[in-house]
PDB file of C-alpha atoms in Angstrom:
ATOM      1  CA  GLN Q   1      29.081   6.739 -15.277  1.00 83.00           C
ATOM      2  CA  VAL Q   2      27.044   3.563 -16.203  1.00 91.00           C
ATOM      3  CA  GLN Q   3      27.683   1.571 -19.288  1.00 96.00           C
ATOM      4  CA  LEU Q   4      25.067  -0.713 -20.813  1.00 97.00           C
ATOM      5  CA  VAL Q   5      25.918  -3.274 -23.449  1.00 96.00           C
ATOM      6  CA  GLU Q   6      23.190  -5.184 -25.261  1.00 96.00           C
ATOM      7  CA  SER Q   7      23.542  -8.456 -27.066  1.00 95.00           C
ATOM      8  CA  GLY Q   8      21.182 -11.043 -28.561  1.00 95.00           C
ATOM      9  CA  GLY Q   9      19.483  -9.192 -31.468  1.00 92.00           C
ATOM     10  CA  GLY Q  10      19.210 -10.659 -34.927  1.00 97.00           C
ATOM     11  CA  LEU Q  11      16.834 -12.089 -37.376  1.00 97.00           C
ATOM     12  CA  ALA Q  12      13.791 -14.183 -36.578  1.00 98.00           C
ATOM     13  CA  GLN Q  13      10.807 -15.388 -38.444  1.00 98.00           C
ATOM     14  CA  ALA Q  14       7.303 -14.430 -37.448  1.00 98.00           C
ATOM     15  CA  GLY Q  15       6.095 -16.551 -34.452  1.00 98.00           C
ATOM     16  CA  GLY Q  16       9.644 -17.143 -33.464  1.00 98.00           C
ATOM     17  CA  SER Q  17      11.733 -16.167 -30.475  1.00 98.00           C
ATOM     18  CA  LEU Q  18      14.760 -14.023 -29.575  1.00 98.00           C
ATOM     19  CA  ARG Q  19      16.297 -13.189 -26.235  1.00 98.00           C
ATOM     20  CA  LEU Q  20      17.987  -9.818 -25.654  1.00 98.00           C
ATOM     21  CA  SER Q  21      20.410  -9.231 -22.696  1.00 98.00           C
ATOM     22  CA  CYS Q  22      21.802  -5.989 -21.237  1.00 98.00           C
ATOM     23  CA  ALA Q  23      24.955  -6.039 -19.160  1.00 97.00           C
ATOM     24  CA  ALA Q  24      25.592  -3.112 -16.810  1.00 96.00           C
ATOM     25  CA  SER Q  25      28.977  -1.843 -15.731  1.00 94.00           C
ATOM     26  CA  ILE Q  26      27.810  -1.476 -12.001  1.00 91.00           C
ATOM     27  CA  ASN Q  27      25.598  -3.461  -9.695  1.00 90.00           C
ATOM     28  CA  ILE Q  28      22.116  -3.217 -10.898  1.00 90.00           C
ATOM     29  CA  VAL Q  29      20.700  -3.120  -7.518  1.00 89.00           C
ATOM     30  CA  ASN Q  30      21.923   0.523  -7.573  1.00 89.00           C
ATOM     31  CA  ILE Q  31      19.909   1.328 -10.759  1.00 92.00           C
ATOM     32  CA  ASN Q  32      16.385   2.175  -9.761  1.00 95.00           C
ATOM     33  CA  ARG Q  33      14.786   0.972 -13.005  1.00 97.00           C
ATOM     34  CA  MET Q  34      16.055  -0.823 -16.107  1.00 97.00           C
ATOM     35  CA  GLY Q  35      14.199  -1.460 -19.300  1.00 97.00           C
ATOM     36  CA  TRP Q  36      14.014  -1.829 -23.044  1.00 98.00           C
ATOM     37  CA  TYR Q  37      12.857   0.646 -25.558  1.00 98.00           C
ATOM     38  CA  ARG Q  38      12.714   0.214 -29.419  1.00 98.00           C
ATOM     39  CA  GLN Q  39      12.864   2.555 -32.407  1.00 98.00           C
ATOM     40  CA  ALA Q  40      11.550   1.599 -35.774  1.00 96.00           C
ATOM     41  CA  PRO Q  41      12.774   3.634 -38.753  1.00 92.00           C
ATOM     42  CA  GLY Q  42      10.988   6.997 -38.901  1.00 94.00           C
ATOM     43  CA  LYS Q  43       9.370   6.477 -35.633  1.00 97.00           C
ATOM     44  CA  GLN Q  44       9.951   7.701 -32.078  1.00 97.00           C
ATOM     45  CA  ARG Q  45      11.708   5.568 -29.435  1.00 98.00           C
ATOM     46  CA  ASP Q  46       9.034   3.755 -27.299  1.00 98.00           C
ATOM     47  CA  LEU Q  47       9.030   1.813 -24.099  1.00 98.00           C
ATOM     48  CA  VAL Q  48       8.808  -1.885 -24.474  1.00 98.00           C
ATOM     49  CA  ALA Q  49       9.160  -2.946 -20.870  1.00 98.00           C
ATOM     50  CA  HIS Q  50      10.882  -2.032 -17.657  1.00 98.00           C
ATOM     51  CA  ILE Q  51      11.618  -3.624 -14.285  1.00 98.00           C
ATOM     52  CA  THR Q  52      12.316  -1.755 -11.054  1.00 96.00           C
ATOM     53  CA  SER Q  53      14.877  -2.554  -8.350  1.00 93.00           C
ATOM     54  CA  ASP Q  54      11.870  -4.222  -6.486  1.00 93.00           C
ATOM     55  CA  SER Q  55      11.350  -6.367  -9.650  1.00 94.00           C
ATOM     56  CA  VAL Q  56       8.015  -4.656 -10.476  1.00 97.00           C
ATOM     57  CA  THR Q  57       7.422  -4.823 -14.229  1.00 98.00           C
ATOM     58  CA  ASN Q  58       5.606  -2.801 -16.774  1.00 98.00           C
ATOM     59  CA  TYR Q  59       4.900  -3.602 -20.407  1.00 98.00           C
ATOM     60  CA  ALA Q  60       3.761  -1.843 -23.471  1.00 98.00           C
ATOM     61  CA  ASP Q  61       0.231  -3.077 -24.487  1.00 98.00           C
ATOM     62  CA  SER Q  62       1.683  -4.223 -27.870  1.00 98.00           C
ATOM     63  CA  VAL Q  63       4.036  -6.794 -26.176  1.00 98.00           C
ATOM     64  CA  LYS Q  64       1.950  -7.992 -23.148  1.00 98.00           C
ATOM     65  CA  GLY Q  65       1.690 -11.710 -23.139  1.00 98.00           C
ATOM     66  CA  ARG Q  66       4.589 -12.088 -25.578  1.00 98.00           C
ATOM     67  CA  PHE Q  67       7.677 -10.473 -24.004  1.00 98.00           C
ATOM     68  CA  THR Q  68       9.059 -11.066 -20.454  1.00 98.00           C
ATOM     69  CA  ILE Q  69      11.639  -8.793 -18.825  1.00 98.00           C
ATOM     70  CA  SER Q  70      13.751 -10.141 -16.023  1.00 97.00           C
ATOM     71  CA  ARG Q  71      16.836  -9.112 -14.079  1.00 96.00           C
ATOM     72  CA  ASP Q  72      19.795 -11.160 -12.554  1.00 95.00           C
ATOM     73  CA  ASN Q  73      21.285  -9.081  -9.885  1.00 93.00           C
ATOM     74  CA  ALA Q  74      24.233 -11.543  -9.474  1.00 95.00           C
ATOM     75  CA  LYS Q  75      25.209 -11.072 -13.075  1.00 96.00           C
ATOM     76  CA  ASN Q  76      24.212  -7.432 -13.317  1.00 96.00           C
ATOM     77  CA  THR Q  77      22.000  -8.173 -16.333  1.00 97.00           C
ATOM     78  CA  VAL Q  78      18.533  -7.519 -17.565  1.00 97.00           C
ATOM     79  CA  SER Q  79      16.952  -9.677 -20.244  1.00 98.00           C
ATOM     80  CA  LEU Q  80      13.998  -9.492 -22.559  1.00 98.00           C
ATOM     81  CA  GLN Q  81      12.568 -12.842 -23.806  1.00 98.00           C
ATOM     82  CA  MET Q  82      10.564 -12.097 -26.910  1.00 98.00           C
ATOM     83  CA  ASN Q  83       8.179 -14.773 -28.004  1.00 98.00           C
ATOM     84  CA  SER Q  84       5.522 -14.947 -30.807  1.00 98.00           C
ATOM     85  CA  LEU Q  85       7.436 -12.270 -32.646  1.00 98.00           C
ATOM     86  CA  LYS Q  86       5.633 -10.199 -35.246  1.00 98.00           C
ATOM     87  CA  PRO Q  87       6.984  -8.115 -38.209  1.00 97.00           C
ATOM     88  CA  GLU Q  88       5.966  -5.052 -36.455  1.00 97.00           C
ATOM     89  CA  ASP Q  89       8.506  -5.874 -33.610  1.00 98.00           C
ATOM     90  CA  THR Q  90      11.195  -5.044 -36.043  1.00 98.00           C
ATOM     91  CA  ALA Q  91      13.242  -2.179 -34.504  1.00 98.00           C
ATOM     92  CA  VAL Q  92      16.464  -1.253 -32.971  1.00 98.00           C
ATOM     93  CA  TYR Q  93      16.158  -2.174 -29.276  1.00 98.00           C
ATOM     94  CA  TYR Q  94      17.886  -0.086 -26.642  1.00 98.00           C
ATOM     95  CA  CYS Q  95      18.606  -0.955 -23.009  1.00 98.00           C
ATOM     96  CA  HIS Q  96      17.884   1.804 -20.583  1.00 98.00           C
ATOM     97  CA  GLY Q  97      18.901   2.508 -16.973  1.00 97.00           C
ATOM     98  CA  LEU Q  98      17.413   5.230 -14.694  1.00 96.00           C
ATOM     99  CA  ARG Q  99      19.216   5.963 -11.476  1.00 95.00           C
ATOM    100  CA  ARG Q 100      18.598   8.475  -8.895  1.00 93.00           C
ATOM    101  CA  SER Q 101      21.440  10.947  -8.210  1.00 90.00           C
ATOM    102  CA  GLU Q 102      22.109  13.987  -6.039  1.00 90.00           C
ATOM    103  CA  SER Q 103      20.948  16.271  -8.949  1.00 88.00           C
ATOM    104  CA  GLY Q 104      17.887  14.206  -9.916  1.00 93.00           C
ATOM    105  CA  TRP Q 105      17.553  11.290 -12.259  1.00 94.00           C
ATOM    106  CA  ASP Q 106      20.247  10.025 -14.585  1.00 95.00           C
ATOM    107  CA  ASN Q 107      19.303   8.176 -17.740  1.00 96.00           C
ATOM    108  CA  TYR Q 108      21.729   5.737 -19.370  1.00 97.00           C
ATOM    109  CA  TRP Q 109      21.404   4.103 -22.758  1.00 98.00           C
ATOM    110  CA  GLY Q 110      23.047   1.167 -24.547  1.00 97.00           C
ATOM    111  CA  GLN Q 111      24.181   1.382 -28.143  1.00 97.00           C
ATOM    112  CA  GLY Q 112      21.197  -0.520 -29.429  1.00 97.00           C
ATOM    113  CA  THR Q 113      20.802  -3.963 -31.130  1.00 97.00           C
ATOM    114  CA  GLN Q 114      18.833  -4.691 -34.308  1.00 98.00           C
ATOM    115  CA  VAL Q 115      15.830  -7.063 -34.210  1.00 98.00           C
ATOM    116  CA  THR Q 116      14.424  -8.060 -37.557  1.00 98.00           C
ATOM    117  CA  VAL Q 117      11.345 -10.248 -37.891  1.00 98.00           C
ATOM    118  CA  SER Q 118      10.472 -11.528 -41.194  1.00 97.00           C
ATOM    119  CA  SER Q 119       6.988 -12.609 -42.181  1.00 93.00           C
TER     120      SER Q 119
END
């Protein structure tokens, strides 16, 4: 079982920055893909960004050029640097891990961290 623990959420003003971190309970080189999803009230959970074990990244169009995902294999953490924040970035942000297993693919989720951007 993999545990993911997020930190770094909070309140920011529009145009400001926040940095989220996700700490994994195992060596993240053994997790094929890690990423961040977000869910605003009344909306579905959507992908924000993910990074593979080969450090290939993918971003939602809405955050390209503003958010940067990175990984630190030595610390078993994945981070999301969020710049030029907008009120529409307000959501609960969830860390996600995808790992291949004998039975297929296993999904792991953190507990979520609130990000609120004021205008």
